[in-house]
């Protein structure tokens, strides 16, 4: 008789992030619409399917009533998501305040808020208290759903206090923490009033991961300089306890993009786009509308290119797709106005009655439309002022195997360390340099394009999000085993 092969059960993984991969919109007292959220963390983690994973996070909506909480919990359970309910005041202080107004700019080298420095100092403590309170609420939910043997993987700067809270609940819990943004130089981190408390909380994790070796090194330096701890080849040591610190560069689910290109709806989109922009080279920017993405710098560089290369004006178009985020934060509202103003000015300057040089959209595109755009692009422009990794550059490369377009990539994106050999690296602050790189990319001979593309395509298709997650979790398992051996010795 035929013997059925038994697969071992998948390892249970609790993925904890500020936001769930879906956002909830209330349709009635007990009815909810769930929409996939846009962002790098979600894109990467959706590619992780070798585990029995459950997500724990905030659904991006205030649900004060019990009926709403019950029905939303039920709707989310179908997507293997478990909500953390945060009230409006906590969201305001923790998410808009401490996370988005303090940690996010600081970790991207934009410093602590300048304009309202006095206000910030005054509000700082209450925002930090809300941050800790929110992290404790996440810990309560994790603890409620935790089963012995689970691996708990905490994500990003929103949850730096979580490892400590979890270990206080259960010192045997296997806890990893991964940062999706850069970790700045210790000279920047030390300006943060709560610098020590945050570092100590993260060190409660068993494994701490970053996108690049440089970020990991900055973290270890912060621990040695600010906390006076010992850096070891493996991480950081505090009173005999070693927290392993390492680089785990993220990737994408490249097959998903490559397969999508064959689908009829994507092929139709590709055909439409080719017809629409026939006779013109297509340049593309896809970003969340965030100051770290350097969108004004990118558009100004494109303007400089048009200014200096009159013969290209009717032969190239820049498509900038910028999905709005954090729309409640005044700095983000200002950025939107600034970008609109620059785009309007350039289109007024170089447009004709029938064409404009820049098409700017303030919205997200669905996956198929995005794949089609990537596939028809001649030159992708990623000009982040700082970026943990930047997955848009990976997605572009995955969709370019027939066209072999050029990637212009900021040297301040983590991706520069993996795609640097195939891309044209630029300093996005140097608009003259970026403009010159646009010219170089548009005129690049086919054999050079092919060589550069092949290098990057090989990287993107071998260093996937699946591999990233498996490496992190297996390293976390090894770290625990090594720690147990050390205790026994
Ligand atoms: P993000 O800052 O969100 O991620 P990125 O890595 O480029 O940046 O990912 C953006 C994701 O959102 C991509 O999957 C992209 O396709 C999607 N996206 C962006 N604009 C879109 C639009 N207009 N329409 C549709 N989709 C859009 C954070 C860090 C990064 C890090 C990731 C993962 O800031 O540095 O690479 O997490 O760790």
Short mmCIF file of C-alpha atoms and ligand atoms in Angstrom, two decimals:
data_model
loop_
_atom_site.label_atom_id
_atom_site.label_comp_id
_atom_site.label_asym_id
_atom_site.label_seq_id
_atom_site.Cartn_x
_atom_site.Cartn_y
_atom_site.Cartn_z
CA UNK A 1 0.00 0.00 0.00
CA UNK A 2 1.04 3.54 -0.71
CA UNK A 3 2.73 5.26 2.19
CA UNK A 4 1.69 8.84 2.61
CA UNK A 5 4.58 11.16 3.29
CA UNK A 6 4.04 13.00 6.55
CA UNK A 7 5.25 16.55 6.63
CA UNK A 8 6.42 17.85 10.00
CA UNK A 9 4.06 20.52 11.34
CA UNK A 10 5.10 24.02 10.41
CA UNK A 11 6.74 26.07 13.14
CA UNK A 12 4.35 28.54 14.78
CA UNK A 13 5.37 32.13 14.36
CA UNK A 14 3.78 35.18 15.96
CA UNK A 15 4.59 38.20 13.79
CA UNK A 16 4.10 41.35 15.81
CA UNK A 17 4.10 44.69 14.01
CA UNK A 18 2.44 48.03 14.66
CA UNK A 19 0.12 47.55 11.68
CA UNK A 20 -1.60 44.40 10.53
CA UNK A 21 -1.18 43.60 6.82
CA UNK A 22 -4.79 44.71 6.36
CA UNK A 23 -6.51 47.96 7.31
CA UNK A 24 -10.09 47.79 8.53
CA UNK A 25 -12.81 50.18 7.39
CA UNK A 26 -16.13 50.10 9.23
CA UNK A 27 -19.17 49.60 6.98
CA UNK A 28 -21.82 49.24 9.68
CA UNK A 29 -22.09 48.37 13.39
CA UNK A 30 -20.83 44.85 12.78
CA UNK A 31 -19.57 44.86 9.24
CA UNK A 32 -16.00 45.49 8.14
CA UNK A 33 -14.08 45.85 4.88
CA UNK A 34 -10.47 44.71 5.02
CA UNK A 35 -7.94 46.19 2.61
CA UNK A 36 -4.31 45.20 2.15
CA UNK A 37 -2.01 47.92 3.56
CA UNK A 38 0.74 49.42 1.38
CA UNK A 39 4.30 49.37 2.69
CA UNK A 40 7.57 47.52 2.62
CA UNK A 41 7.07 45.54 5.82
CA UNK A 42 3.77 44.11 4.60
CA UNK A 43 5.14 43.39 1.11
CA UNK A 44 8.04 41.44 2.57
CA UNK A 45 6.15 39.49 5.19
CA UNK A 46 3.36 38.46 2.83
CA UNK A 47 6.00 36.41 1.02
CA UNK A 48 6.70 34.37 4.13
CA UNK A 49 4.76 31.10 3.98
CA UNK A 50 6.95 28.38 5.39
CA UNK A 51 5.57 29.01 8.88
CA UNK A 52 2.29 28.68 10.65
CA UNK A 53 2.17 32.45 11.03
CA UNK A 54 -0.22 34.69 12.88
CA UNK A 55 -0.06 38.48 12.77
CA UNK A 56 -0.62 40.62 15.82
CA UNK A 57 -1.03 44.37 15.32
CA UNK A 58 -3.24 47.43 15.14
CA UNK A 59 -5.87 47.47 12.37
CA UNK A 60 -5.45 51.22 11.82
CA UNK A 61 -8.89 52.13 13.17
CA UNK A 62 -10.34 53.28 16.48
CA UNK A 63 -12.97 50.80 17.72
CA UNK A 64 -14.29 52.03 21.07
CA UNK A 65 -17.36 49.73 21.31
CA UNK A 66 -17.41 46.10 22.37
CA UNK A 67 -19.57 44.90 19.46
CA UNK A 68 -17.15 46.45 16.99
CA UNK A 69 -14.16 44.89 18.71
CA UNK A 70 -15.81 41.47 18.73
CA UNK A 71 -16.91 41.54 15.08
CA UNK A 72 -13.60 42.94 13.86
CA UNK A 73 -11.68 40.28 15.79
CA UNK A 74 -13.82 37.64 14.06
CA UNK A 75 -13.33 39.15 10.58
CA UNK A 76 -9.58 39.41 11.10
CA UNK A 77 -9.30 35.83 12.39
CA UNK A 78 -10.10 34.61 8.87
CA UNK A 79 -6.91 36.34 7.72
CA UNK A 80 -4.94 34.89 10.67
CA UNK A 81 -4.73 38.36 12.16
CA UNK A 82 -5.18 39.28 15.80
CA UNK A 83 -5.97 42.93 16.58
CA UNK A 84 -4.53 45.15 19.27
CA UNK A 85 -7.08 47.87 20.05
CA UNK A 86 -5.50 51.26 20.68
CA UNK A 87 -7.64 54.25 21.61
CA UNK A 88 -7.38 57.61 19.83
CA UNK A 89 -5.33 59.32 22.51
CA UNK A 90 -2.75 56.51 22.62
CA UNK A 91 -2.54 56.49 18.83
CA UNK A 92 -2.05 60.24 18.80
CA UNK A 93 0.75 60.20 21.39
CA UNK A 94 2.36 56.84 20.56
CA UNK A 95 1.98 56.54 16.79
CA UNK A 96 1.72 60.11 15.44
CA UNK A 97 3.86 61.46 18.27
CA UNK A 98 6.65 59.25 19.49
CA UNK A 99 6.93 56.89 16.50
CA UNK A 100 6.36 59.18 13.55
CA UNK A 101 7.46 62.53 14.89
CA UNK A 102 10.45 61.44 16.96
CA UNK A 103 11.87 58.01 16.14
CA UNK A 104 11.20 57.95 12.38
CA UNK A 105 12.98 61.26 11.56
CA UNK A 106 15.77 60.54 14.04
CA UNK A 107 16.52 57.10 12.62
CA UNK A 108 16.64 58.64 9.12
CA UNK A 109 19.13 61.33 10.18
CA UNK A 110 16.56 64.13 10.01
CA UNK A 111 17.10 64.85 13.72
CA UNK A 112 14.60 65.56 16.45
CA UNK A 113 11.78 67.97 15.46
CA UNK A 114 13.17 71.49 15.12
CA UNK A 115 10.29 73.95 14.74
CA UNK A 116 8.57 73.18 18.00
CA UNK A 117 11.62 72.05 19.92
CA UNK A 118 10.31 73.43 23.23
CA UNK A 119 6.96 71.80 22.72
CA UNK A 120 8.63 68.56 21.79
CA UNK A 121 10.72 68.58 24.94
CA UNK A 122 7.62 69.25 27.01
CA UNK A 123 5.54 66.58 25.25
CA UNK A 124 8.36 64.14 25.05
CA UNK A 125 7.73 62.38 28.32
CA UNK A 126 3.99 61.95 27.76
CA UNK A 127 4.64 60.60 24.26
CA UNK A 128 7.24 58.19 25.55
CA UNK A 129 4.85 57.07 28.30
CA UNK A 130 2.18 56.44 25.63
CA UNK A 131 4.76 54.51 23.59
CA UNK A 132 5.52 52.26 26.55
CA UNK A 133 1.84 51.86 27.30
CA UNK A 134 1.09 50.87 23.70
CA UNK A 135 3.99 48.38 23.68
CA UNK A 136 2.63 46.87 26.90
CA UNK A 137 -0.77 46.49 25.20
CA UNK A 138 0.89 44.61 22.34
CA UNK A 139 2.68 42.41 24.90
CA UNK A 140 -0.64 41.62 26.63
CA UNK A 141 -2.13 40.39 23.34
CA UNK A 142 0.98 38.37 22.45
CA UNK A 143 0.98 36.78 25.88
CA UNK A 144 -2.70 35.87 25.59
CA UNK A 145 -2.11 34.02 22.29
CA UNK A 146 1.33 32.58 23.00
CA UNK A 147 1.72 28.81 23.13
CA UNK A 148 4.82 27.10 24.44
CA UNK A 149 7.39 26.69 21.66
CA UNK A 150 6.12 29.65 19.61
CA UNK A 151 8.62 32.02 18.10
CA UNK A 152 7.77 35.67 18.58
CA UNK A 153 9.15 38.02 15.95
CA UNK A 154 8.74 41.73 16.79
CA UNK A 155 9.06 44.26 14.00
CA UNK A 156 10.32 47.76 13.75
CA UNK A 157 10.87 50.96 15.70
CA UNK A 158 7.29 51.09 16.96
CA UNK A 159 7.97 48.11 19.20
CA UNK A 160 11.39 48.64 20.73
CA UNK A 161 9.94 48.28 24.20
CA UNK A 162 8.19 45.01 23.40
CA UNK A 163 11.05 42.50 23.89
CA UNK A 164 11.46 43.65 27.50
CA UNK A 165 7.69 43.45 28.18
CA UNK A 166 7.55 39.95 26.70
CA UNK A 167 10.51 38.65 28.67
CA UNK A 168 8.94 40.03 31.85
CA UNK A 169 5.92 37.86 31.12
CA UNK A 170 7.95 34.80 30.29
CA UNK A 171 11.73 34.73 30.31
CA UNK A 172 11.70 31.51 28.21
CA UNK A 173 9.77 33.07 25.33
CA UNK A 174 11.85 32.99 22.13
CA UNK A 175 11.94 36.63 21.06
CA UNK A 176 13.50 38.22 17.97
CA UNK A 177 13.36 41.88 16.99
CA UNK A 178 14.04 43.27 13.52
CA UNK A 179 14.40 46.92 12.50
CA UNK A 180 13.14 47.88 9.03
CA UNK A 181 14.64 51.39 9.11
CA UNK A 182 18.32 52.32 9.35
CA UNK A 183 19.79 52.35 12.84
CA UNK A 184 21.64 55.68 12.92
CA UNK A 185 25.16 56.41 14.08
CA UNK A 186 25.45 56.37 17.89
CA UNK A 187 26.14 60.14 17.71
CA UNK A 188 22.58 60.61 16.41
CA UNK A 189 20.99 58.05 18.71
CA UNK A 190 22.51 59.67 21.77
CA UNK A 191 20.46 62.86 21.21
CA UNK A 192 17.30 60.89 22.05
CA UNK A 193 16.19 61.56 25.65
CA UNK A 194 15.05 57.94 26.17
CA UNK A 195 18.15 56.48 24.45
CA UNK A 196 19.23 54.11 27.24
CA UNK A 197 15.83 52.72 28.13
CA UNK A 198 15.10 51.87 24.51
CA UNK A 199 18.43 50.14 23.96
CA UNK A 200 18.04 48.08 27.12
CA UNK A 201 14.54 47.00 26.11
CA UNK A 202 15.72 45.84 22.70
CA UNK A 203 18.60 43.95 24.31
CA UNK A 204 16.06 41.82 26.17
CA UNK A 205 15.44 40.03 22.84
CA UNK A 206 17.44 36.90 22.01
CA UNK A 207 18.23 38.06 18.48
CA UNK A 208 18.32 41.60 17.11
CA UNK A 209 18.41 42.03 13.32
CA UNK A 210 19.06 44.84 10.85
CA UNK A 211 19.10 45.14 7.06
CA UNK A 212 22.81 45.91 6.78
CA UNK A 213 26.03 45.31 8.62
CA UNK A 214 26.46 49.09 9.09
CA UNK A 215 23.16 49.43 10.97
CA UNK A 216 24.10 46.48 13.21
CA UNK A 217 27.47 48.08 13.89
CA UNK A 218 25.81 51.41 14.80
CA UNK A 219 23.54 49.59 17.24
CA UNK A 220 26.45 47.80 18.93
CA UNK A 221 28.37 51.11 19.16
CA UNK A 222 25.33 52.77 20.76
CA UNK A 223 25.23 49.97 23.35
CA UNK A 224 28.93 50.28 24.12
CA UNK A 225 29.06 54.10 24.17
CA UNK A 226 25.73 54.87 25.79
CA UNK A 227 25.26 51.86 28.06
CA UNK A 228 28.94 51.05 28.58
CA UNK A 229 28.37 47.42 27.58
CA UNK A 230 30.81 45.05 25.97
CA UNK A 231 30.53 44.44 22.19
CA UNK A 232 31.41 40.85 21.24
CA UNK A 233 31.89 39.33 17.75
CA UNK A 234 28.33 38.00 18.05
CA UNK A 235 26.56 40.99 19.53
CA UNK A 236 26.37 42.68 22.93
CA UNK A 237 27.09 41.25 26.37
CA UNK A 238 25.40 42.46 29.53
CA UNK A 239 26.24 40.68 32.80
CA UNK A 240 26.86 37.35 31.09
CA UNK A 241 23.79 37.53 28.84
CA UNK A 242 24.68 37.80 25.16
CA UNK A 243 22.16 39.35 22.79
CA UNK A 244 23.01 38.27 19.27
CA UNK A 245 23.10 41.18 16.80
CA UNK A 246 23.40 40.57 13.06
CA UNK A 247 22.49 41.71 9.55
CA UNK A 248 19.63 40.00 7.69
CA UNK A 249 19.07 41.84 4.39
CA UNK A 250 15.40 41.58 3.42
CA UNK A 251 14.20 40.54 -0.06
CA UNK A 252 10.93 40.23 -1.98
CA UNK A 253 8.82 37.34 -3.24
CA UNK A 254 10.38 37.72 -6.71
CA UNK A 255 8.46 34.77 -8.23
CA UNK A 256 5.17 36.51 -7.50
CA UNK A 257 6.25 39.47 -9.65
CA UNK A 258 7.75 37.32 -12.42
CA UNK A 259 4.63 35.12 -12.61
CA UNK A 260 2.32 38.14 -12.61
CA UNK A 261 3.92 39.43 -15.81
CA UNK A 262 2.42 36.46 -17.69
CA UNK A 263 -1.15 37.16 -16.58
CA UNK A 264 -3.55 38.50 -19.24
CA UNK A 265 -4.59 41.52 -17.15
CA UNK A 266 -0.94 42.54 -16.72
CA UNK A 267 -0.22 41.98 -20.41
CA UNK A 268 -3.23 44.19 -21.26
CA UNK A 269 -1.92 46.93 -18.96
CA UNK A 270 1.53 46.64 -20.55
CA UNK A 271 0.04 47.00 -24.02
CA UNK A 272 -1.97 50.08 -22.99
CA UNK A 273 1.05 51.72 -21.39
CA UNK A 274 3.24 51.02 -24.41
CA UNK A 275 0.68 52.63 -26.69
CA UNK A 276 0.17 55.57 -24.36
CA UNK A 277 3.88 56.38 -24.13
CA UNK A 278 4.98 55.27 -27.60
CA UNK A 279 8.03 57.19 -28.80
CA UNK A 280 9.00 58.28 -25.26
CA UNK A 281 11.28 56.70 -22.71
CA UNK A 282 9.53 55.98 -19.42
CA UNK A 283 11.12 56.90 -16.10
CA UNK A 284 9.43 55.72 -12.91
CA UNK A 285 9.31 56.62 -9.22
CA UNK A 286 7.17 54.59 -6.79
CA UNK A 287 7.26 55.72 -3.19
CA UNK A 288 5.22 56.27 -0.10
CA UNK A 289 4.92 60.05 0.08
CA UNK A 290 7.48 60.48 2.83
CA UNK A 291 10.31 62.98 3.31
CA UNK A 292 12.85 60.14 3.51
CA UNK A 293 12.10 59.16 -0.08
CA UNK A 294 13.60 62.37 -1.54
CA UNK A 295 10.70 62.97 -3.94
CA UNK A 296 11.27 66.75 -4.31
CA UNK A 297 14.99 66.11 -4.92
CA UNK A 298 14.12 63.53 -7.59
CA UNK A 299 11.74 65.86 -9.42
CA UNK A 300 14.17 68.77 -9.24
CA UNK A 301 16.90 66.56 -10.73
CA UNK A 302 14.54 65.62 -13.56
CA UNK A 303 13.85 69.33 -14.14
CA UNK A 304 17.59 70.00 -14.32
CA UNK A 305 17.97 67.17 -16.82
CA UNK A 306 15.22 68.67 -19.04
CA UNK A 307 16.72 72.12 -18.66
CA UNK A 308 20.13 70.94 -19.85
CA UNK A 309 18.93 68.50 -22.52
CA UNK A 310 16.39 70.29 -24.69
CA UNK A 311 16.37 67.47 -27.26
CA UNK A 312 14.98 65.03 -24.66
CA UNK A 313 11.98 67.18 -23.64
CA UNK A 314 9.42 65.45 -25.83
CA UNK A 315 11.11 62.07 -25.67
CA UNK A 316 10.92 61.19 -21.97
CA UNK A 317 8.23 61.12 -19.30
CA UNK A 318 8.54 60.70 -15.52
CA UNK A 319 5.73 58.77 -13.85
CA UNK A 320 5.79 59.43 -10.11
CA UNK A 321 3.38 57.27 -8.12
CA UNK A 322 3.31 58.48 -4.53
CA UNK A 323 0.93 56.86 -2.12
CA UNK A 324 0.02 59.26 0.72
CA UNK A 325 0.86 58.06 4.24
CA UNK A 326 0.60 59.57 7.74
CA UNK A 327 -1.77 62.18 6.36
CA UNK A 328 -2.56 63.45 9.90
CA UNK A 329 1.02 64.61 10.45
CA UNK A 330 1.54 68.31 9.42
CA UNK A 331 5.02 67.69 7.93
CA UNK A 332 3.52 65.13 5.55
CA UNK A 333 0.76 67.56 4.53
CA UNK A 334 3.42 70.18 3.80
CA UNK A 335 5.41 67.68 1.72
CA UNK A 336 2.34 66.90 -0.43
CA UNK A 337 1.84 70.62 -1.17
CA UNK A 338 5.54 71.07 -1.91
CA UNK A 339 5.59 68.16 -4.40
CA UNK A 340 2.41 69.37 -6.13
CA UNK A 341 3.87 72.84 -6.46
CA UNK A 342 7.12 71.63 -8.02
CA UNK A 343 5.35 69.25 -10.41
CA UNK A 344 2.93 72.02 -11.47
CA UNK A 345 5.79 74.42 -12.10
CA UNK A 346 7.79 71.93 -14.20
CA UNK A 347 4.78 70.82 -16.22
CA UNK A 348 3.91 74.48 -16.83
CA UNK A 349 7.49 75.12 -17.91
CA UNK A 350 8.11 72.14 -20.20
CA UNK A 351 4.61 70.83 -21.06
CA UNK A 352 2.81 71.36 -24.37
CA UNK A 353 -0.90 71.39 -25.22
CA UNK A 354 -0.79 67.62 -25.66
CA UNK A 355 1.93 66.32 -23.31
CA UNK A 356 3.44 66.94 -19.88
CA UNK A 357 6.86 65.72 -18.73
CA UNK A 358 5.67 64.52 -15.30
CA UNK A 359 2.62 62.43 -14.42
CA UNK A 360 2.26 62.54 -10.67
CA UNK A 361 -0.33 60.37 -8.91
CA UNK A 362 -1.15 60.64 -5.22
CA UNK A 363 -2.40 57.13 -4.81
CA UNK A 364 -1.52 53.48 -4.52
CA UNK A 365 -1.74 51.20 -7.54
CA UNK A 366 -2.98 47.65 -7.43
CA UNK A 367 -0.40 44.90 -7.73
CA UNK A 368 -1.06 44.13 -11.41
CA UNK A 369 -0.93 47.76 -12.51
CA UNK A 370 2.30 48.16 -10.55
CA UNK A 371 3.90 45.11 -12.23
CA UNK A 372 2.93 46.43 -15.67
CA UNK A 373 4.46 49.83 -14.88
CA UNK A 374 7.68 48.26 -13.65
CA UNK A 375 7.84 46.16 -16.83
CA UNK A 376 7.51 49.08 -19.29
CA UNK A 377 9.94 51.35 -17.44
CA UNK A 378 13.27 52.29 -19.02
CA UNK A 379 14.80 53.95 -15.97
CA UNK A 380 13.68 53.65 -12.33
CA UNK A 381 14.65 56.47 -10.00
CA UNK A 382 15.06 55.75 -6.27
CA UNK A 383 16.38 58.84 -4.52
CA UNK A 384 15.78 58.10 -0.83
CA UNK A 385 17.62 60.45 1.52
CA UNK A 386 17.83 57.42 3.85
CA UNK A 387 16.02 54.11 3.53
CA UNK A 388 16.37 50.91 5.56
CA UNK A 389 16.47 48.82 2.39
CA UNK A 390 13.99 49.98 -0.35
CA UNK A 391 11.98 47.19 -1.88
CA UNK A 392 10.75 49.21 -4.85
CA UNK A 393 14.22 48.81 -6.37
CA UNK A 394 13.96 45.01 -5.93
CA UNK A 395 10.46 44.88 -7.44
CA UNK A 396 11.59 46.90 -10.45
CA UNK A 397 14.51 44.53 -11.10
CA UNK A 398 12.24 41.47 -10.78
CA UNK A 399 9.96 42.82 -13.55
CA UNK A 400 12.71 43.81 -15.97
CA UNK A 401 14.04 40.55 -17.32
CA UNK A 402 12.92 41.29 -20.86
CA UNK A 403 13.51 45.05 -20.99
CA UNK A 404 16.70 45.25 -18.87
CA UNK A 405 16.09 48.82 -17.79
CA UNK A 406 18.41 50.88 -15.62
CA UNK A 407 18.11 51.46 -11.88
CA UNK A 408 19.32 54.78 -10.49
CA UNK A 409 19.65 54.19 -6.76
CA UNK A 410 20.47 56.38 -3.79
CA UNK A 411 23.64 55.40 -1.99
CA UNK A 412 21.74 56.07 1.25
CA UNK A 413 19.29 53.20 0.70
CA UNK A 414 20.26 49.86 2.26
CA UNK A 415 19.65 48.35 -1.20
CA UNK A 416 22.78 50.16 -2.44
CA UNK A 417 24.80 47.50 -0.60
CA UNK A 418 23.14 44.64 -2.49
CA UNK A 419 22.24 46.19 -5.87
CA UNK A 420 25.11 48.68 -6.02
CA UNK A 421 27.09 46.75 -8.64
CA UNK A 422 24.19 46.76 -11.12
CA UNK A 423 22.64 50.14 -10.37
CA UNK A 424 23.94 53.66 -10.96
CA UNK A 425 24.52 54.91 -7.42
CA UNK A 426 23.84 58.58 -6.69
CA UNK A 427 23.91 61.06 -3.84
CA UNK A 428 20.30 62.32 -3.96
CA UNK A 429 21.31 65.63 -2.35
CA UNK A 430 23.44 66.36 -5.41
CA UNK A 431 20.86 67.29 -8.01
CA UNK A 432 23.48 67.95 -10.69
CA UNK A 433 24.86 64.42 -10.23
CA UNK A 434 21.40 62.84 -10.39
CA UNK A 435 20.56 64.83 -13.56
CA UNK A 436 23.77 63.62 -15.18
CA UNK A 437 22.96 60.03 -14.16
CA UNK A 438 19.55 60.32 -15.81
CA UNK A 439 21.31 61.26 -19.05
CA UNK A 440 23.76 58.40 -18.66
CA UNK A 441 20.97 55.89 -17.96
CA UNK A 442 18.82 57.01 -20.91
CA UNK A 443 21.78 56.70 -23.29
CA UNK A 444 23.24 53.49 -21.87
CA UNK A 445 24.15 50.88 -24.51
CA UNK A 446 22.21 47.61 -24.48
CA UNK A 447 25.18 45.41 -23.49
CA UNK A 448 25.94 47.50 -20.40
CA UNK A 449 22.26 47.51 -19.43
CA UNK A 450 22.14 43.75 -19.76
CA UNK A 451 25.26 43.21 -17.68
CA UNK A 452 24.02 45.48 -14.90
CA UNK A 453 20.53 44.00 -14.95
CA UNK A 454 21.77 40.39 -14.83
CA UNK A 455 23.80 41.11 -11.73
CA UNK A 456 20.82 42.58 -9.91
CA UNK A 457 18.30 40.05 -11.19
CA UNK A 458 20.45 37.22 -9.84
CA UNK A 459 20.54 38.88 -6.44
CA UNK A 460 16.83 39.68 -6.27
CA UNK A 461 15.74 36.18 -7.29
CA UNK A 462 18.07 34.39 -4.88
CA UNK A 463 17.78 36.65 -1.79
CA UNK A 464 14.03 36.46 -1.32
CA UNK A 465 11.74 37.41 1.56
CA UNK A 466 11.21 33.71 2.23
CA UNK A 467 14.93 33.14 2.57
CA UNK A 468 15.22 36.23 4.78
CA UNK A 469 12.54 35.00 7.19
CA UNK A 470 13.89 31.45 7.31
CA UNK A 471 17.41 32.69 8.01
CA UNK A 472 16.21 34.98 10.79
CA UNK A 473 14.08 32.32 12.47
CA UNK A 474 16.71 29.60 12.17
CA UNK A 475 19.35 31.96 13.61
CA UNK A 476 16.95 32.70 16.47
CA UNK A 477 16.55 28.97 17.13
CA UNK A 478 20.34 28.50 17.09
CA UNK A 479 20.83 31.45 19.42
CA UNK A 480 18.53 29.87 21.98
CA UNK A 481 20.31 26.51 21.76
CA UNK A 482 23.71 28.18 22.16
CA UNK A 483 22.47 30.16 25.18
CA UNK A 484 21.23 26.93 26.81
CA UNK A 485 24.59 25.25 26.19
CA UNK A 486 26.40 28.21 27.76
CA UNK A 487 24.21 27.97 30.86
CA UNK A 488 24.94 24.23 31.21
CA UNK A 489 28.71 24.69 30.90
P1 LIG B 1 8.78 51.46 2.99
O1 LIG B 1 9.31 52.76 3.49
O2 LIG B 1 7.33 51.36 2.85
O3 LIG B 1 9.29 50.24 3.88
P2 LIG B 1 9.87 50.12 0.52
O4 LIG B 1 10.81 49.11 1.02
O5 LIG B 1 10.30 50.75 -0.75
O6 LIG B 1 9.56 51.27 1.56
O7 LIG B 1 8.48 49.39 0.27
C1 LIG B 1 7.38 50.06 -0.26
C2 LIG B 1 6.34 49.02 -0.66
O8 LIG B 1 5.11 49.69 -0.86
C3 LIG B 1 6.70 48.30 -1.94
O9 LIG B 1 6.30 46.96 -1.85
C4 LIG B 1 5.90 49.05 -3.00
O10 LIG B 1 5.48 48.23 -4.07
C5 LIG B 1 4.70 49.52 -2.21
N1 LIG B 1 4.28 50.84 -2.73
C6 LIG B 1 4.89 52.03 -2.55
N2 LIG B 1 4.23 53.00 -3.21
C7 LIG B 1 3.19 52.40 -3.80
C8 LIG B 1 2.14 52.87 -4.64
N3 LIG B 1 2.00 54.14 -4.98
N4 LIG B 1 1.22 51.96 -5.06
C9 LIG B 1 1.34 50.67 -4.71
N5 LIG B 1 2.31 50.18 -3.95
C10 LIG B 1 3.22 51.02 -3.49
C11 LIG B 1 10.03 50.11 5.11
C12 LIG B 1 11.41 50.76 5.10
C13 LIG B 1 12.21 50.28 3.91
C14 LIG B 1 12.32 48.76 3.94
C15 LIG B 1 10.95 48.11 4.13
C16 LIG B 1 11.05 46.62 4.37
O11 LIG B 1 11.30 52.18 5.10
O12 LIG B 1 13.50 50.84 3.90
O13 LIG B 1 12.86 48.30 2.72
O14 LIG B 1 10.25 48.68 5.23
O15 LIG B 1 11.89 46.34 5.43
#
